[in-house]
mmCIF file of C-alpha atoms in Angstrom:
data_model
loop_
_atom_site.group_PDB
_atom_site.id
_atom_site.type_symbol
_atom_site.label_atom_id
_atom_site.label_comp_id
_atom_site.label_asym_id
_atom_site.label_seq_id
_atom_site.Cartn_x
_atom_site.Cartn_y
_atom_site.Cartn_z
ATOM 1 C CA UNK F 15 -70.017 131.192 33.527
ATOM 2 C CA UNK F 16 -71.915 129.494 36.334
ATOM 3 C CA UNK F 17 -69.828 129.397 39.484
ATOM 4 C CA UNK F 18 -69.385 126.314 41.629
ATOM 5 C CA UNK F 19 -71.433 128.027 44.318
ATOM 6 C CA UNK F 20 -74.307 128.595 41.883
ATOM 7 C CA UNK F 21 -74.109 124.983 40.754
ATOM 8 C CA UNK F 22 -74.330 123.798 44.344
ATOM 9 C CA UNK F 23 -77.380 125.974 44.909
ATOM 10 C CA UNK F 24 -79.102 124.580 41.826
ATOM 11 C CA UNK F 25 -78.268 121.045 42.857
ATOM 12 C CA UNK F 26 -79.661 121.769 46.320
ATOM 13 C CA UNK F 27 -82.860 123.126 44.750
ATOM 14 C CA UNK F 28 -83.276 120.027 42.605
ATOM 15 C CA UNK F 29 -82.706 117.755 45.589
ATOM 16 C CA UNK F 30 -85.426 119.577 47.546
ATOM 17 C CA UNK F 31 -87.927 119.475 44.681
ATOM 18 C CA UNK F 32 -87.261 115.774 44.223
ATOM 19 C CA UNK F 33 -87.631 115.070 47.948
ATOM 20 C CA UNK F 34 -91.012 116.703 48.679
ATOM 21 C CA UNK F 35 -93.846 114.136 49.013
ATOM 22 C CA UNK F 36 -95.810 115.690 46.135
ATOM 23 C CA UNK F 37 -95.071 116.060 42.430
ATOM 24 C CA UNK F 38 -94.081 119.632 41.600
ATOM 25 C CA UNK F 39 -94.478 118.878 37.881
ATOM 26 C CA UNK F 40 -97.976 117.406 38.190
ATOM 27 C CA UNK F 41 -100.143 118.376 35.218
ATOM 28 C CA UNK F 42 -103.375 116.475 35.896
ATOM 29 C CA UNK F 43 -106.131 116.601 38.478
ATOM 30 C CA UNK F 44 -106.272 114.169 41.360
ATOM 31 C CA UNK F 45 -108.713 111.329 41.826
ATOM 32 C CA UNK F 46 -109.728 109.736 45.110
ATOM 33 C CA UNK F 47 -107.415 106.842 44.237
ATOM 34 C CA UNK F 48 -104.518 109.309 43.905
ATOM 35 C CA UNK F 49 -105.157 111.109 47.183
ATOM 36 C CA UNK F 50 -105.820 108.001 49.227
ATOM 37 C CA UNK F 51 -103.163 105.832 47.637
ATOM 38 C CA UNK F 52 -101.767 103.582 50.360
ATOM 39 C CA UNK F 53 -104.882 103.622 52.530
ATOM 40 C CA UNK F 54 -106.408 100.216 53.231
ATOM 41 C CA UNK F 55 -109.531 100.434 55.427
ATOM 42 C CA UNK F 56 -109.507 98.137 58.435
ATOM 43 C CA UNK F 57 -111.993 97.266 61.144
ATOM 44 C CA UNK F 58 -109.060 97.410 63.572
ATOM 45 C CA UNK F 59 -108.853 101.026 64.721
ATOM 46 C CA UNK F 60 -105.080 101.164 65.144
ATOM 47 C CA UNK F 61 -104.434 99.450 61.823
ATOM 48 C CA UNK F 62 -106.860 101.825 60.119
ATOM 49 C CA UNK F 63 -105.149 104.888 61.598
ATOM 50 C CA UNK F 64 -101.713 103.592 60.651
ATOM 51 C CA UNK F 65 -102.806 102.919 57.101
ATOM 52 C CA UNK F 66 -104.339 106.378 56.716
ATOM 53 C CA UNK F 67 -101.175 107.958 58.122
ATOM 54 C CA UNK F 68 -99.206 106.523 55.202
ATOM 55 C CA UNK F 69 -101.588 107.531 52.421
ATOM 56 C CA UNK F 70 -100.505 110.211 49.954
ATOM 57 C CA UNK F 71 -102.893 112.920 51.128
ATOM 58 C CA UNK F 72 -101.905 112.677 54.784
ATOM 59 C CA UNK F 73 -98.182 112.495 54.031
ATOM 60 C CA UNK F 74 -98.446 115.726 52.036
ATOM 61 C CA UNK F 75 -100.496 117.363 54.799
ATOM 62 C CA UNK F 76 -98.028 116.410 57.531
ATOM 63 C CA UNK F 77 -95.152 117.737 55.423
ATOM 64 C CA UNK F 78 -97.163 120.938 54.898
ATOM 65 C CA UNK F 79 -97.706 121.341 58.645
ATOM 66 C CA UNK F 80 -94.109 120.528 59.543
ATOM 67 C CA UNK F 81 -92.772 123.399 57.439
ATOM 68 C CA UNK F 82 -95.602 125.789 58.276
ATOM 69 C CA UNK F 83 -98.776 126.679 56.410
ATOM 70 C CA UNK F 84 -97.118 130.000 55.629
ATOM 71 C CA UNK F 85 -93.580 128.751 55.326
ATOM 72 C CA UNK F 86 -90.515 130.972 55.353
ATOM 73 C CA UNK F 87 -88.611 128.341 53.406
ATOM 74 C CA UNK F 88 -88.137 129.827 49.938
ATOM 75 C CA UNK F 89 -87.549 126.501 48.202
ATOM 76 C CA UNK F 90 -90.647 124.933 49.787
ATOM 77 C CA UNK F 91 -92.670 127.980 48.716
ATOM 78 C CA UNK F 92 -91.404 127.462 45.165
ATOM 79 C CA UNK F 93 -92.309 123.767 45.295
ATOM 80 C CA UNK F 94 -95.865 124.522 46.430
ATOM 81 C CA UNK F 95 -96.250 127.229 43.792
ATOM 82 C CA UNK F 96 -95.084 124.886 41.037
ATOM 83 C CA UNK F 97 -97.545 122.225 42.209
ATOM 84 C CA UNK F 98 -100.448 124.676 42.319
ATOM 85 C CA UNK F 99 -99.550 126.051 38.890
ATOM 86 C CA UNK F 100 -99.780 122.536 37.486
ATOM 87 C CA UNK F 101 -103.188 122.013 39.103
ATOM 88 C CA UNK F 102 -104.344 125.347 37.702
ATOM 89 C CA UNK F 103 -103.300 124.278 34.210
ATOM 90 C CA UNK F 104 -105.049 120.928 34.705
ATOM 91 C CA UNK F 105 -108.243 122.788 35.625
ATOM 92 C CA UNK F 106 -107.993 124.828 32.442
ATOM 93 C CA UNK F 107 -107.736 121.573 30.508
ATOM 94 C CA UNK F 108 -110.742 120.178 32.404
ATOM 95 C CA UNK F 109 -112.885 123.144 31.389
ATOM 96 C CA UNK F 110 -111.853 122.762 27.777
ATOM 97 C CA UNK F 111 -113.706 119.445 27.899
ATOM 98 C CA UNK F 112 -116.571 120.458 30.201
ATOM 99 C CA UNK F 113 -118.783 123.499 29.592
ATOM 100 C CA UNK F 114 -118.448 125.950 32.471
ATOM 101 C CA UNK F 115 -121.920 127.285 31.629
ATOM 102 C CA UNK F 116 -123.251 123.946 32.883
ATOM 103 C CA UNK F 117 -121.192 124.104 36.082
ATOM 104 C CA UNK F 118 -123.252 124.545 39.263
ATOM 105 C CA UNK F 119 -121.604 125.302 42.587
ATOM 106 C CA UNK F 120 -123.053 124.241 45.931
ATOM 107 C CA UNK F 121 -121.659 125.952 49.013
ATOM 108 C CA UNK F 122 -122.400 125.087 52.622
ATOM 109 C CA UNK F 123 -121.061 123.907 55.942
ATOM 110 C CA UNK F 124 -118.350 121.266 56.236
ATOM 111 C CA UNK F 125 -119.835 120.207 59.597
ATOM 112 C CA UNK F 126 -123.222 119.193 58.154
ATOM 113 C CA UNK F 127 -124.080 115.757 59.553
ATOM 114 C CA UNK F 128 -124.868 112.890 57.248
ATOM 115 C CA UNK F 129 -128.056 112.425 59.285
ATOM 116 C CA UNK F 130 -129.206 116.026 58.790
ATOM 117 C CA UNK F 131 -132.255 116.442 56.492
ATOM 118 C CA UNK F 132 -130.304 119.100 54.570
ATOM 119 C CA UNK F 133 -127.688 116.471 53.695
ATOM 120 C CA UNK F 134 -130.228 114.219 51.981
ATOM 121 C CA UNK F 135 -131.823 117.285 50.374
ATOM 122 C CA UNK F 136 -128.502 118.231 48.764
ATOM 123 C CA UNK F 137 -127.866 114.646 47.674
ATOM 124 C CA UNK F 138 -131.164 114.472 45.801
ATOM 125 C CA UNK F 139 -130.845 117.977 44.358
ATOM 126 C CA UNK F 140 -127.344 117.270 43.075
ATOM 127 C CA UNK F 141 -128.454 113.924 41.658
ATOM 128 C CA UNK F 142 -131.277 115.505 39.661
ATOM 129 C CA UNK F 143 -129.145 118.389 38.394
ATOM 130 C CA UNK F 144 -126.451 115.972 37.256
ATOM 131 C CA UNK F 145 -129.050 113.890 35.443
ATOM 132 C CA UNK F 146 -130.251 117.097 33.746
ATOM 133 C CA UNK F 147 -126.810 117.620 32.217
ATOM 134 C CA UNK F 148 -125.245 119.944 34.768
ATOM 135 C CA UNK F 149 -122.096 119.069 36.664
ATOM 136 C CA UNK F 150 -121.423 119.956 40.277
ATOM 137 C CA UNK F 151 -118.598 121.953 41.834
ATOM 138 C CA UNK F 152 -117.765 122.344 45.542
ATOM 139 C CA UNK F 153 -114.854 122.982 47.851
ATOM 140 C CA UNK F 154 -114.336 119.225 47.855
ATOM 141 C CA UNK F 155 -114.597 118.537 51.581
ATOM 142 C CA UNK F 156 -117.096 116.874 53.948
ATOM 143 C CA UNK F 157 -120.595 117.947 54.994
ATOM 144 C CA UNK F 158 -122.591 119.806 52.343
ATOM 145 C CA UNK F 159 -119.744 119.255 49.899
ATOM 146 C CA UNK F 160 -119.780 115.489 50.353
ATOM 147 C CA UNK F 161 -123.562 115.430 49.954
ATOM 148 C CA UNK F 162 -123.248 117.252 46.630
ATOM 149 C CA UNK F 163 -120.707 114.838 45.192
ATOM 150 C CA UNK F 164 -122.551 111.810 46.542
ATOM 151 C CA UNK F 165 -125.637 112.978 44.646
ATOM 152 C CA UNK F 166 -123.617 113.420 41.462
ATOM 153 C CA UNK F 167 -122.001 110.008 41.942
ATOM 154 C CA UNK F 168 -125.413 108.330 42.334
ATOM 155 C CA UNK F 169 -126.938 110.022 39.281
ATOM 156 C CA UNK F 170 -128.837 107.576 37.116
ATOM 157 C CA UNK F 171 -129.519 105.195 39.993
ATOM 158 C CA UNK F 172 -132.812 104.474 41.729
ATOM 159 C CA UNK F 173 -134.142 106.227 44.803
ATOM 160 C CA UNK F 174 -133.741 102.982 46.751
ATOM 161 C CA UNK F 175 -130.083 102.710 45.788
ATOM 162 C CA UNK F 176 -129.497 106.279 46.967
ATOM 163 C CA UNK F 177 -131.220 105.552 50.279
ATOM 164 C CA UNK F 178 -129.139 102.400 50.693
ATOM 165 C CA UNK F 179 -125.942 104.349 50.013
ATOM 166 C CA UNK F 180 -126.838 107.011 52.578
ATOM 167 C CA UNK F 181 -127.687 104.320 55.110
ATOM 168 C CA UNK F 182 -124.232 102.809 54.608
ATOM 169 C CA UNK F 183 -122.702 106.204 55.317
ATOM 170 C CA UNK F 184 -124.799 107.182 58.328
ATOM 171 C CA UNK F 185 -124.434 103.747 59.915
ATOM 172 C CA UNK F 186 -120.645 104.110 59.832
ATOM 173 C CA UNK F 187 -120.135 107.784 60.728
ATOM 174 C CA UNK F 188 -122.204 110.948 61.124
ATOM 175 C CA UNK F 189 -119.353 113.404 60.643
ATOM 176 C CA UNK F 190 -115.880 113.493 59.123
ATOM 177 C CA UNK F 191 -114.437 113.489 62.641
ATOM 178 C CA UNK F 192 -115.795 109.986 63.234
ATOM 179 C CA UNK F 193 -113.764 106.907 62.397
ATOM 180 C CA UNK F 194 -115.367 105.244 59.418
ATOM 181 C CA UNK F 195 -116.145 108.441 57.510
ATOM 182 C CA UNK F 196 -113.666 107.737 54.733
ATOM 183 C CA UNK F 197 -113.900 103.950 54.690
ATOM 184 C CA UNK F 198 -117.707 104.089 54.405
ATOM 185 C CA UNK F 199 -117.485 106.477 51.457
ATOM 186 C CA UNK F 200 -115.025 104.172 49.729
ATOM 187 C CA UNK F 201 -117.359 101.233 50.441
ATOM 188 C CA UNK F 202 -120.233 103.073 48.723
ATOM 189 C CA UNK F 203 -118.011 103.776 45.716
ATOM 190 C CA UNK F 204 -117.066 100.112 45.520
ATOM 191 C CA UNK F 205 -120.697 98.992 45.779
ATOM 192 C CA UNK F 206 -121.977 101.568 43.256
ATOM 193 C CA UNK F 207 -119.217 102.145 40.690
ATOM 194 C CA UNK F 208 -119.821 104.618 37.878
ATOM 195 C CA UNK F 209 -117.916 106.298 35.041
ATOM 196 C CA UNK F 210 -120.686 108.236 33.325
ATOM 197 C CA UNK F 211 -120.961 111.384 35.447
ATOM 198 C CA UNK F 212 -118.332 113.876 36.572
ATOM 199 C CA UNK F 213 -118.122 116.332 39.438
ATOM 200 C CA UNK F 214 -115.308 118.634 40.497
ATOM 201 C CA UNK F 215 -114.017 119.130 44.043
ATOM 202 C CA UNK F 216 -111.519 121.883 44.821
ATOM 203 C CA UNK F 217 -110.132 121.323 48.349
ATOM 204 C CA UNK F 218 -107.004 122.703 50.000
ATOM 205 C CA UNK F 219 -104.309 121.457 52.347
ATOM 206 C CA UNK F 220 -104.881 124.648 54.361
ATOM 207 C CA UNK F 221 -107.916 122.785 55.721
ATOM 208 C CA UNK F 222 -106.196 119.419 55.519
ATOM 209 C CA UNK F 223 -107.816 118.266 58.753
ATOM 210 C CA UNK F 224 -111.028 118.071 56.686
ATOM 211 C CA UNK F 225 -110.629 115.061 54.388
ATOM 212 C CA UNK F 226 -111.408 115.454 50.704
ATOM 213 C CA UNK F 227 -114.550 113.668 49.611
ATOM 214 C CA UNK F 228 -113.757 110.660 47.419
ATOM 215 C CA UNK F 229 -117.118 111.041 45.648
ATOM 216 C CA UNK F 230 -115.716 113.857 43.485
ATOM 217 C CA UNK F 231 -114.501 112.271 40.253
ATOM 218 C CA UNK F 232 -112.015 115.095 39.641
ATOM 219 C CA UNK F 233 -110.146 116.778 42.488
ATOM 220 C CA UNK F 234 -108.078 119.957 42.206
ATOM 221 C CA UNK F 235 -106.277 120.147 45.534
ATOM 222 C CA UNK F 236 -104.281 123.307 46.168
ATOM 223 C CA UNK F 237 -101.872 124.511 48.811
ATOM 224 C CA UNK F 238 -102.883 128.170 48.337
ATOM 225 C CA UNK F 239 -106.456 128.671 49.541
ATOM 226 C CA UNK F 240 -106.953 132.086 47.928
ATOM 227 C CA UNK F 241 -106.360 130.597 44.451
ATOM 228 C CA UNK F 242 -108.707 127.765 45.259
ATOM 229 C CA UNK F 243 -111.515 130.033 46.532
ATOM 230 C CA UNK F 244 -111.282 132.271 43.492
ATOM 231 C CA UNK F 245 -111.480 129.315 41.120
ATOM 232 C CA UNK F 246 -114.545 127.831 42.816
ATOM 233 C CA UNK F 247 -116.519 131.060 42.549
ATOM 234 C CA UNK F 248 -115.222 131.957 39.111
ATOM 235 C CA UNK F 249 -115.987 128.735 37.267
ATOM 236 C CA UNK F 250 -119.528 128.074 38.523
ATOM 237 C CA UNK F 251 -120.940 130.039 35.597
ATOM 238 C CA UNK F 252 -124.236 128.160 35.758
ATOM 239 C CA UNK F 253 -124.994 129.528 39.206
ATOM 240 C CA UNK F 254 -124.258 128.890 42.867
ATOM 241 C CA UNK F 255 -126.587 127.352 45.453
ATOM 242 C CA UNK F 256 -125.932 128.440 49.035
ATOM 243 C CA UNK F 257 -127.002 125.947 51.671
ATOM 244 C CA UNK F 258 -126.652 126.846 55.370
ATOM 245 C CA UNK F 259 -123.055 127.475 56.411
ATOM 246 C CA UNK F 260 -120.888 129.756 58.524
ATOM 247 C CA UNK F 261 -117.858 131.997 57.999
ATOM 248 C CA UNK F 262 -116.505 130.350 54.861
ATOM 249 C CA UNK F 263 -119.904 130.392 53.183
ATOM 250 C CA UNK F 264 -120.372 134.071 54.114
ATOM 251 C CA UNK F 265 -117.075 134.924 52.433
ATOM 252 C CA UNK F 266 -118.127 133.071 49.296
ATOM 253 C CA UNK F 267 -121.484 134.850 49.127
ATOM 254 C CA UNK F 268 -120.007 138.324 49.107
ATOM 255 C CA UNK F 269 -117.119 137.408 46.828
ATOM 256 C CA UNK F 270 -119.651 135.988 44.375
ATOM 257 C CA UNK F 271 -121.872 139.051 44.758
ATOM 258 C CA UNK F 272 -119.010 141.393 43.841
ATOM 259 C CA UNK F 273 -118.184 139.641 40.574
ATOM 260 C CA UNK F 274 -121.878 139.482 39.666
ATOM 261 C CA UNK F 275 -122.337 143.168 40.513
ATOM 262 C CA UNK F 276 -119.459 144.177 38.234
ATOM 263 C CA UNK F 277 -120.372 141.620 35.538
ATOM 264 C CA UNK F 278 -116.754 140.516 35.727
ATOM 265 C CA UNK F 279 -117.283 137.853 33.057
ATOM 266 C CA UNK F 280 -119.835 139.744 31.003
ATOM 267 C CA UNK F 281 -122.898 138.400 32.766
ATOM 268 C CA UNK F 282 -124.365 137.645 36.194
ATOM 269 C CA UNK F 283 -125.066 134.089 37.389
ATOM 270 C CA UNK F 284 -127.876 133.007 39.750
ATOM 271 C CA UNK F 285 -127.296 133.191 43.497
ATOM 272 C CA UNK F 286 -129.748 130.722 45.022
ATOM 273 C CA UNK F 287 -130.278 130.585 48.787
ATOM 274 C CA UNK F 288 -131.618 127.248 50.022
ATOM 275 C CA UNK F 289 -133.329 127.630 53.394
ATOM 276 C CA UNK F 290 -135.663 130.570 53.923
ATOM 277 C CA UNK F 291 -135.511 130.585 57.726
ATOM 278 C CA UNK F 292 -131.747 130.268 57.851
ATOM 279 C CA UNK F 293 -130.992 133.016 55.321
ATOM 280 C CA UNK F 294 -133.583 135.498 56.638
ATOM 281 C CA UNK F 295 -133.596 134.784 60.390
ATOM 282 C CA UNK F 296 -130.527 132.915 61.611
ATOM 283 C CA UNK F 297 -128.073 134.646 59.283
ATOM 284 C CA UNK F 298 -130.096 137.253 57.347
ATOM 285 C CA UNK F 299 -127.686 137.587 54.436
ATOM 286 C CA UNK F 300 -130.416 137.262 51.828
ATOM 287 C CA UNK F 301 -132.371 140.078 53.442
ATOM 288 C CA UNK F 302 -129.262 142.273 53.388
ATOM 289 C CA UNK F 303 -128.497 141.539 49.729
ATOM 290 C CA UNK F 304 -132.121 142.169 48.791
ATOM 291 C CA UNK F 305 -131.989 145.507 50.627
ATOM 292 C CA UNK F 306 -128.709 146.472 48.959
ATOM 293 C CA UNK F 307 -130.208 145.679 45.572
ATOM 294 C CA UNK F 308 -133.310 147.749 46.339
ATOM 295 C CA UNK F 309 -131.197 150.742 47.370
ATOM 296 C CA UNK F 310 -128.831 150.484 44.404
ATOM 297 C CA UNK F 311 -125.734 149.516 46.383
ATOM 298 C CA UNK F 312 -125.619 146.253 44.431
ATOM 299 C CA UNK F 313 -126.758 145.716 40.871
ATOM 300 C CA UNK F 314 -127.208 142.739 38.545
ATOM 301 C CA UNK F 315 -127.672 140.157 41.306
ATOM 302 C CA UNK F 316 -129.982 137.288 40.330
ATOM 303 C CA UNK F 317 -131.292 136.334 43.772
ATOM 304 C CA UNK F 318 -133.572 133.443 44.688
ATOM 305 C CA UNK F 319 -134.677 132.408 48.184
ATOM 306 C CA UNK F 320 -136.482 129.084 48.501
ATOM 307 C CA UNK F 321 -137.022 125.832 50.354
ATOM 308 C CA UNK F 322 -138.177 124.130 47.158
ATOM 309 C CA UNK F 323 -135.529 122.165 45.243
ATOM 310 C CA UNK F 324 -137.786 121.921 42.195
ATOM 311 C CA UNK F 325 -137.851 125.727 42.085
ATOM 312 C CA UNK F 326 -134.043 125.725 42.182
ATOM 313 C CA UNK F 327 -133.907 123.377 39.206
ATOM 314 C CA UNK F 328 -136.272 125.603 37.254
ATOM 315 C CA UNK F 329 -134.330 128.768 38.100
ATOM 316 C CA UNK F 330 -131.103 127.207 36.840
ATOM 317 C CA UNK F 331 -132.721 125.823 33.678
ATOM 318 C CA UNK F 332 -134.378 129.173 32.908
ATOM 319 C CA UNK F 333 -131.032 130.917 33.300
ATOM 320 C CA UNK F 334 -129.490 128.500 30.802
ATOM 321 C CA UNK F 335 -132.178 129.345 28.258
ATOM 322 C CA UNK F 336 -131.858 133.114 28.759
ATOM 323 C CA UNK F 337 -128.080 133.019 28.631
ATOM 324 C CA UNK F 338 -128.136 130.956 25.435
ATOM 325 C CA UNK F 339 -130.644 133.371 23.856
ATOM 326 C CA UNK F 340 -128.545 136.399 24.839
ATOM 327 C CA UNK F 341 -125.436 134.737 23.435
ATOM 328 C CA UNK F 342 -127.149 134.255 20.045
ATOM 329 C CA UNK F 343 -128.041 137.946 19.742
#
């Protein structure tokens, strides 16, 4: 029989799970409307801040911080694990509907300014790839990640419309730290609505100070960053494009290289490095990987170094053809 003490414990557990500001039984991915529910942009700075403070995403983040990113509270740990399990299952369902072979990851710095030429480069590259039938995957944050999802969002629209959208963004805020970053993105979405194209962002509350880009049509937000990182690099079967970044991007490069080296999923996907000077001079990771391939320390890596986005498109398309031909054998 269940003792009264055990019953009290179970009732206490249920009360906690019911009280957390997130749904521990969630079984679907987030949208921007879900994450920013309760936020009403305002030209009044104090009103804008107050509104953002009450939105779903920030309430969850503040709860997360209050109990510790690595909490010692067993029940809170259980609640976070249940939430992340549901998001994981929702991602599995997403990839039952969307071919992971057509999934292209773009990695790069969260601090990339909206005014940086690389930002517009990634927007246009992502736009063209989306129009070619690929769909984009990133860590779901600002900077290079926002640029990727903006490009996917604007797929099918004219060059002038894309320029107008970027002007709206840069006029309001250069970086996610500036007031107006989120409201300007939401304004672009309102001005240029679309339901034809999808893109997937996979952010985390570990980096909750970096807001999730609302341009991603599907958002898998996790508490546990290690699960999130693994999923990003695992599911981009169509290849990963590395734009300039720092520590996080370095981690992703070598984690991706390992699974390609070991053919963890039966094949190796393209690793494309965008920015010759950056990847050979500023942070010479490409040179190192090329050397390790030449000396046999790494095998099976499909490396490309370029400044030409048209070359990137061709590399990814050629890989699709080869992979399809190999699959038919």
